[in-house]
Short mmCIF file of C-alpha atoms in Angstrom, two decimals:
data_model
loop_
_atom_site.label_atom_id
_atom_site.label_comp_id
_atom_site.label_asym_id
_atom_site.label_seq_id
_atom_site.Cartn_x
_atom_site.Cartn_y
_atom_site.Cartn_z
CA MET U 1 94.00 90.76 155.26
CA VAL U 2 96.54 89.55 152.72
CA SER U 3 99.29 87.31 154.01
CA GLU U 4 102.95 88.18 153.49
CA MET U 5 103.91 87.54 149.87
CA THR U 6 107.17 86.73 148.13
CA PRO U 7 108.22 89.08 145.30
CA THR U 8 107.38 86.36 142.77
CA ARG U 9 103.91 85.76 144.13
CA ARG U 10 103.30 89.50 144.38
CA VAL U 11 104.22 90.34 140.78
CA LEU U 12 102.46 87.28 139.36
CA ALA U 13 99.31 88.31 141.24
CA ALA U 14 99.62 91.89 139.98
CA VAL U 15 100.17 90.84 136.35
CA LEU U 16 97.29 88.35 136.42
CA GLY U 17 94.82 90.62 138.24
CA GLY U 18 94.97 89.14 141.74
CA ARG U 19 95.31 90.68 145.20
CA VAL U 20 98.61 92.06 146.48
CA ASP U 21 99.81 93.52 149.78
CA TYR U 22 101.48 96.47 148.03
CA VAL U 23 101.98 97.54 144.43
CA PRO U 24 105.17 95.71 143.40
CA PRO U 25 108.29 97.63 142.32
CA ALA U 26 108.96 94.89 139.76
CA ASN U 27 110.65 96.88 137.03
CA PRO U 28 111.45 94.66 133.99
CA LEU U 29 113.01 97.53 132.01
CA ALA U 30 116.81 97.68 131.79
CA GLN U 31 118.50 98.99 134.97
CA THR U 32 122.15 98.48 134.13
CA THR U 33 123.42 101.62 135.80
CA THR U 34 127.13 102.36 136.17
CA GLU U 35 126.99 102.01 139.97
CA LEU U 36 125.20 98.65 139.84
CA MET U 37 127.72 97.35 137.29
CA GLN U 38 130.60 98.40 139.52
CA ILE U 39 129.06 96.75 142.58
CA CYS U 40 128.64 93.38 140.83
CA ASN U 41 131.85 93.65 138.76
CA ALA U 42 129.99 93.54 135.44
CA SER U 43 131.26 95.06 132.21
CA TRP U 44 130.22 95.54 128.58
CA PRO U 45 130.19 93.60 126.31
CA LYS U 46 131.10 90.64 128.55
CA ALA U 47 127.74 90.83 130.35
CA HIS U 48 126.10 89.85 127.04
CA PHE U 49 128.23 86.70 126.72
CA ASP U 50 128.68 85.39 130.29
CA SER U 51 125.69 83.71 131.99
CA LYS U 52 127.04 84.23 135.51
CA MET U 53 127.76 87.93 134.92
CA MET U 54 124.36 88.37 133.21
CA ALA U 55 122.62 86.80 136.22
CA ASP U 56 124.63 88.96 138.67
CA LEU U 57 123.75 92.17 136.79
CA ALA U 58 120.09 91.13 136.36
CA ALA U 59 119.81 90.57 140.14
CA ALA U 60 121.76 93.69 141.18
CA PRO U 61 118.70 96.04 141.24
CA TYR U 62 117.11 93.65 143.78
CA GLU U 63 120.24 92.97 145.82
CA VAL U 64 121.27 96.63 146.07
CA CYS U 65 117.99 98.58 145.86
CA GLY U 66 115.18 96.11 146.52
CA VAL U 67 113.65 96.23 143.01
CA GLU U 68 111.57 93.05 142.91
CA ALA U 69 112.50 91.57 139.53
CA ALA U 70 115.48 90.15 137.67
CA ARG U 71 115.67 90.85 133.95
CA PRO U 72 118.31 88.85 132.00
CA GLN U 73 119.05 89.73 128.33
CA PHE U 74 119.93 93.39 128.15
CA ASP U 75 119.57 94.10 124.42
CA ILE U 76 116.79 93.80 121.84
CA SER U 77 119.08 92.69 118.98
CA LEU U 78 119.78 89.08 120.04
CA GLU U 79 116.82 87.71 118.09
CA ALA U 80 117.85 89.44 114.85
CA GLU U 81 121.48 88.41 115.39
CA THR U 82 120.45 84.77 115.75
CA MET U 83 118.46 85.11 112.51
CA GLY U 84 121.50 86.37 110.59
CA CYS U 85 122.00 90.11 111.28
CA LYS U 86 125.36 91.65 112.25
CA LEU U 87 125.57 93.86 115.36
CA ASP U 88 127.72 96.89 116.17
CA TRP U 89 129.67 95.71 119.22
CA ASP U 90 131.60 98.99 119.43
CA LYS U 91 128.53 100.51 121.08
CA THR U 92 128.48 100.31 124.86
CA GLU U 93 125.52 98.73 126.64
CA ARG U 94 123.15 97.58 123.85
CA PRO U 95 124.52 96.64 120.40
CA PRO U 96 122.32 97.82 117.50
CA VAL U 97 121.74 95.90 114.24
CA THR U 98 124.06 97.26 111.54
CA SER U 99 121.97 96.33 108.49
CA PRO U 100 119.08 94.11 107.37
CA ALA U 101 119.84 90.45 106.60
CA TYR U 102 117.05 89.68 104.13
CA THR U 103 115.14 91.20 101.23
CA ASN U 104 112.97 88.14 100.58
CA PRO U 105 111.03 86.46 103.41
CA ALA U 106 111.42 83.10 101.66
CA ASP U 107 115.17 83.24 102.41
CA ILE U 108 114.78 83.56 106.22
CA THR U 109 116.37 80.70 108.11
CA TRP U 110 117.80 79.83 111.51
CA SER U 111 119.22 76.85 113.32
CA ASP U 112 116.83 74.08 114.33
CA ASN U 113 118.57 73.87 117.70
CA LEU U 114 117.96 77.33 119.20
CA GLU U 115 119.06 76.07 122.60
CA GLU U 116 122.67 76.04 121.39
CA ASN U 117 122.57 78.91 118.89
CA GLY U 118 124.31 82.29 119.21
CA ARG U 119 123.86 84.05 122.58
CA ILE U 120 120.63 82.21 123.40
CA PRO U 121 122.47 79.67 125.63
CA VAL U 122 123.89 82.61 127.63
CA VAL U 123 120.40 83.95 128.40
CA LEU U 124 119.03 80.49 129.16
CA GLY U 125 122.03 79.88 131.45
CA ALA U 126 121.36 83.16 133.29
CA ILE U 127 117.69 82.22 133.78
CA ASP U 128 118.77 78.81 135.12
CA GLU U 129 121.32 80.45 137.45
CA LEU U 130 118.74 82.91 138.83
CA ARG U 131 116.18 80.16 139.35
CA LYS U 132 118.64 78.08 141.37
CA ARG U 133 120.00 81.09 143.28
CA TYR U 134 116.63 82.42 144.48
CA ASP U 135 114.67 79.16 144.48
CA GLY U 136 111.70 80.84 142.82
CA MET U 137 111.49 83.71 145.33
CA LEU U 138 112.62 86.48 142.92
CA PRO U 139 110.59 86.81 139.68
CA ILE U 140 112.68 86.23 136.56
CA ILE U 141 111.37 88.42 133.72
CA PRO U 142 113.70 88.05 130.71
CA GLY U 143 113.53 90.39 127.76
CA LEU U 144 112.08 89.06 124.50
CA THR U 145 111.98 91.29 121.43
CA ALA U 146 108.51 91.22 119.88
CA PRO U 147 107.91 90.07 116.27
CA PHE U 148 107.22 93.42 114.57
CA THR U 149 110.46 94.89 115.90
CA VAL U 150 112.41 91.74 114.94
CA ALA U 151 110.91 91.91 111.43
CA GLY U 152 112.11 95.52 111.20
CA HIS U 153 115.60 94.45 112.23
CA ILE U 154 115.96 91.62 109.71
CA ALA U 155 114.21 93.42 106.82
CA GLY U 156 114.93 97.07 107.65
CA VAL U 157 112.62 99.32 109.66
CA GLU U 158 112.04 101.73 106.77
CA ASN U 159 111.37 98.83 104.38
CA MET U 160 108.80 97.35 106.75
CA ALA U 161 107.06 100.71 107.16
CA ARG U 162 106.91 101.11 103.38
CA TRP U 163 105.75 97.55 102.68
CA THR U 164 102.79 97.88 105.07
CA LYS U 165 101.50 100.37 102.46
CA THR U 166 102.93 99.13 99.15
CA ASP U 167 103.38 95.37 99.61
CA PRO U 168 101.33 94.22 102.63
CA GLU U 169 101.71 90.54 101.73
CA LYS U 170 105.49 90.84 101.98
CA ALA U 171 105.23 92.70 105.29
CA HIS U 172 102.94 90.00 106.69
CA SER U 173 105.38 87.27 105.56
CA PHE U 174 108.31 88.90 107.38
CA ILE U 175 106.24 89.36 110.55
CA GLU U 176 105.03 85.74 110.45
CA ALA U 177 108.59 84.44 110.12
CA ALA U 178 109.72 86.65 113.02
CA THR U 179 106.76 85.44 115.08
CA ASP U 180 107.73 81.80 114.45
CA PHE U 181 111.19 82.54 115.81
CA VAL U 182 110.08 84.62 118.81
CA VAL U 183 107.47 82.06 119.86
CA ALA U 184 110.09 79.29 119.77
CA TYR U 185 112.58 81.38 121.78
CA GLY U 186 109.92 82.49 124.27
CA LYS U 187 108.94 78.87 124.91
CA LEU U 188 112.58 78.07 125.64
CA GLN U 189 112.83 80.94 128.15
CA ALA U 190 109.69 79.68 129.90
CA ALA U 191 111.03 76.11 129.93
CA TYR U 192 114.24 77.27 131.62
CA GLY U 193 112.34 78.97 134.45
CA ALA U 194 111.15 82.45 133.40
CA HIS U 195 108.15 83.48 135.50
CA ILE U 196 107.01 86.19 133.09
CA LEU U 197 108.20 87.26 129.61
CA PHE U 198 108.80 90.95 128.86
CA LEU U 199 107.97 91.64 125.19
CA ALA U 200 109.71 94.76 123.92
CA ASP U 201 108.15 96.19 120.76
CA PRO U 202 109.62 99.69 120.24
CA SER U 203 109.00 99.64 116.46
CA ALA U 204 105.25 99.38 117.16
CA SER U 205 105.28 102.84 118.75
CA SER U 206 102.55 105.15 117.52
CA ASN U 207 105.38 107.57 116.78
CA LEU U 208 106.24 105.19 113.91
CA ILE U 209 102.98 103.48 112.89
CA SER U 210 99.26 104.31 112.91
CA ALA U 211 96.62 102.56 114.99
CA GLU U 212 95.29 100.98 111.78
CA THR U 213 98.75 99.58 110.96
CA TYR U 214 99.01 98.21 114.50
CA ARG U 215 95.63 96.51 114.18
CA GLU U 216 96.39 94.86 110.82
CA PHE U 217 100.09 93.97 111.13
CA VAL U 218 101.11 93.91 114.81
CA LEU U 219 98.06 92.80 116.76
CA PRO U 220 97.89 89.31 115.13
CA ALA U 221 101.49 88.65 116.23
CA HIS U 222 100.73 89.78 119.80
CA LYS U 223 97.64 87.56 119.88
CA ARG U 224 99.70 84.61 118.73
CA MET U 225 102.33 85.25 121.44
CA ALA U 226 99.59 85.27 124.09
CA LYS U 227 98.01 82.10 122.74
CA GLU U 228 101.05 79.94 122.05
CA ILE U 229 103.37 80.68 125.00
CA SER U 230 102.02 79.34 128.28
CA CYS U 231 103.73 81.95 130.47
CA PRO U 232 102.39 85.32 131.69
CA GLN U 233 103.54 88.19 129.47
CA ILE U 234 104.08 91.94 129.73
CA LEU U 235 104.06 93.96 126.50
CA HIS U 236 106.04 97.20 126.31
CA ILE U 237 105.56 99.81 123.57
CA CYS U 238 107.45 103.09 123.66
CA GLY U 239 106.04 106.58 123.08
CA ASP U 240 102.45 107.74 123.30
CA ALA U 241 100.39 104.58 122.75
CA SER U 242 97.06 106.26 123.55
CA LYS U 243 95.54 105.50 120.15
CA LEU U 244 96.73 101.88 120.27
CA LEU U 245 95.24 101.06 123.69
CA PRO U 246 91.80 99.88 122.45
CA TYR U 247 93.57 97.35 120.20
CA ILE U 248 96.30 96.36 122.67
CA LYS U 249 93.71 95.25 125.20
CA GLN U 250 92.39 92.81 122.56
CA SER U 251 95.78 91.07 122.38
CA GLY U 252 95.19 88.59 125.20
CA ILE U 253 98.55 89.59 126.75
CA ASP U 254 98.32 89.93 130.52
CA CYS U 255 99.88 93.34 131.17
CA PHE U 256 100.80 96.50 129.23
CA SER U 257 103.93 98.51 130.08
CA PHE U 258 103.50 102.08 128.86
CA ASP U 259 105.70 105.09 128.31
CA THR U 260 104.18 108.58 128.01
CA VAL U 261 100.49 107.68 128.32
CA PRO U 262 99.04 109.28 131.48
CA VAL U 263 98.52 106.58 134.12
CA TRP U 264 94.92 107.56 134.81
CA TYR U 265 94.09 107.44 131.07
CA CYS U 266 95.70 104.02 130.60
CA ARG U 267 93.72 102.75 133.62
CA GLN U 268 90.51 104.21 132.23
CA VAL U 269 90.89 102.58 128.78
CA MET U 270 92.17 99.20 130.00
CA GLY U 271 89.66 98.95 132.85
CA ASN U 272 90.03 95.54 134.46
CA GLU U 273 90.69 93.74 131.16
CA MET U 274 94.47 94.16 131.28
CA SER U 275 96.95 94.97 134.05
CA ILE U 276 99.12 98.04 133.54
CA LEU U 277 102.77 98.76 134.39
CA GLY U 278 104.14 102.24 134.56
CA SER U 279 105.46 104.76 134.44
CA LEU U 280 108.39 106.71 135.84
CA ASP U 281 110.06 109.14 133.43
CA VAL U 282 113.62 108.14 132.51
CA ILE U 283 114.59 111.31 130.63
CA ASP U 284 114.55 113.74 133.54
CA LEU U 285 113.00 112.33 136.73
CA MET U 286 115.05 109.16 137.29
CA PRO U 287 118.52 110.49 136.38
CA ASN U 288 118.10 114.11 137.54
CA GLY U 289 115.24 114.20 140.07
CA THR U 290 115.62 114.05 143.83
CA PRO U 291 114.65 110.92 145.79
CA GLU U 292 111.69 112.89 147.17
CA GLN U 293 110.48 113.69 143.64
CA VAL U 294 110.82 110.04 142.61
CA TYR U 295 108.97 108.97 145.77
CA ASN U 296 106.12 111.41 145.12
CA ARG U 297 105.77 110.44 141.45
CA THR U 298 105.70 106.74 142.37
CA ARG U 299 102.98 107.44 144.91
CA GLU U 300 101.03 109.41 142.29
CA CYS U 301 101.18 106.46 139.84
CA ILE U 302 99.82 104.12 142.53
CA LEU U 303 96.96 106.46 143.42
CA GLN U 304 96.03 106.69 139.71
CA GLY U 305 95.62 102.93 139.57
CA THR U 306 98.72 101.30 138.10
CA ASP U 307 99.14 97.62 139.02
CA ILE U 308 102.96 97.49 138.91
CA ILE U 309 105.44 100.36 139.10
CA GLY U 310 108.25 100.42 136.57
CA THR U 311 110.08 102.94 134.44
CA ALA U 312 108.86 104.27 131.09
CA CYS U 313 111.92 102.80 129.36
CA GLY U 314 115.35 101.51 130.39
CA VAL U 315 117.00 103.79 132.94
CA SER U 316 120.14 105.65 131.92
CA SER U 317 123.53 104.51 133.21
CA GLY U 318 123.82 107.58 135.46
CA THR U 319 120.59 107.02 137.39
CA PRO U 320 121.42 107.32 141.14
CA LEU U 321 120.85 104.32 143.37
CA GLU U 322 119.01 106.55 145.86
CA ASN U 323 116.34 107.24 143.23
CA LEU U 324 115.84 103.51 142.64
CA ARG U 325 115.59 103.00 146.42
CA ALA U 326 113.09 105.89 146.74
CA TYR U 327 110.84 104.27 144.16
CA VAL U 328 110.95 100.94 146.00
CA ARG U 329 110.24 102.64 149.34
CA ALA U 330 107.23 104.49 147.91
CA CYS U 331 105.75 101.21 146.65
CA LYS U 332 106.02 99.63 150.09
CA GLU U 333 104.73 102.68 151.99
CA THR U 334 101.79 103.69 149.77
CA PRO U 335 98.52 101.94 150.62
CA ILE U 336 96.75 100.41 147.65
CA PRO U 337 93.83 102.70 146.76
CA ARG U 338 90.33 101.31 146.75
CA TYR U 339 88.88 100.73 143.28
CA ASP U 340 86.19 103.37 143.91
CA ASP U 341 88.87 105.90 144.90
CA VAL U 342 90.71 105.31 141.61
CA GLU U 343 87.46 105.73 139.69
CA ASP U 344 86.73 109.01 141.51
CA LEU U 345 90.25 110.30 140.84
CA ILE U 346 90.02 109.46 137.13
CA ARG U 347 86.66 111.23 136.96
CA GLN U 348 88.06 114.33 138.69
CA ILE U 349 91.07 114.44 136.35
CA GLY U 350 88.74 114.11 133.36
CA ILE U 351 86.53 116.94 134.63
CA GLY U 352 89.61 119.12 135.21
CA ILE U 353 90.95 118.50 131.71
CA GLY U 354 87.53 119.16 130.19
CA LYS U 355 87.24 122.42 132.14
CA ASN U 356 90.68 123.58 131.00
CA MET U 357 89.87 122.71 127.37
CA LYS U 358 86.62 124.68 127.55
CA GLU U 359 88.35 127.67 129.10
CA ASN U 360 91.04 127.59 126.43
CA VAL U 361 88.46 127.35 123.63
CA LEU U 362 86.27 130.10 125.10
CA GLY U 363 89.24 132.26 126.08
CA GLY U 364 88.15 132.30 129.72
CA MET U 365 84.67 133.63 128.82
CA LYS U 366 81.64 132.34 130.66
CA GLU U 367 78.85 130.70 128.68
#
């Protein structure tokens, strides 16, 4: 019998492979919906520049819906901005990078005192505010843009993709410089009280790069993040990461947050070597589905063996609060399946897929 757990203890146990009393609804993806912003009087772009407002908005999914995580830093451009890129602040919610800042990795520079540079003090202030407000009870999981994506921002995504083929030494140099920066910033977030870091690496999606490119250029940066930052970490990669999974589980990072990979398949490949977080669809289910549909899908993810339930990407601004509450309720009401039950379910799904493939190939004919 597991004793009652705090949300922080529960999600730390889930990320690190320990026992939990229920699968935590600890979603570290962005949940800055219009309704939540209205409830906590937050607005764009002020929420990016005001520590108190950032902390209020980060905690709103917990305060209003019971989601057991607070995620300060709402955009993935802060790192590139601090390294010299300009952002488009006319965009609502998350400002994109307008153009690359460097063509030569030898020119990359940033302030020695990151603690006081750009918007970093705002994020650190929000982490500090959340830590004091909840006294460690609510897990603080700030966003941290991963090195390959930062390298694409400061050098140009298309340039980086081309250089991995035509000038791999240059590509490696940009990624190493970005890794230096991200490691330093991640250590600061941990020092200010982050319980877990959420590494967002959308440019490492298999929709953009091959598994071989991931292994050569991205995996070393992920390994370095795991080795040099003494704080549990969750890695998120968008799209269908099926072909990357065998390499991702070599990264040493504690947990993988996935998008369109089937839960049962992600569980099968990762085994017990890496926790998994996923995966509620944010294109149709979360904004347009009924609470019952969200509840049932959450339950399905748990039965297929996910360790933490979260969304496949940041939820859209129009996502109803009742759908967020339905997902939390399903986590608390669904018993954790036994390991053998998950294994049996994965086997049955595999047999079903194999049968369908055979029938399609044979056109329904018997052997």
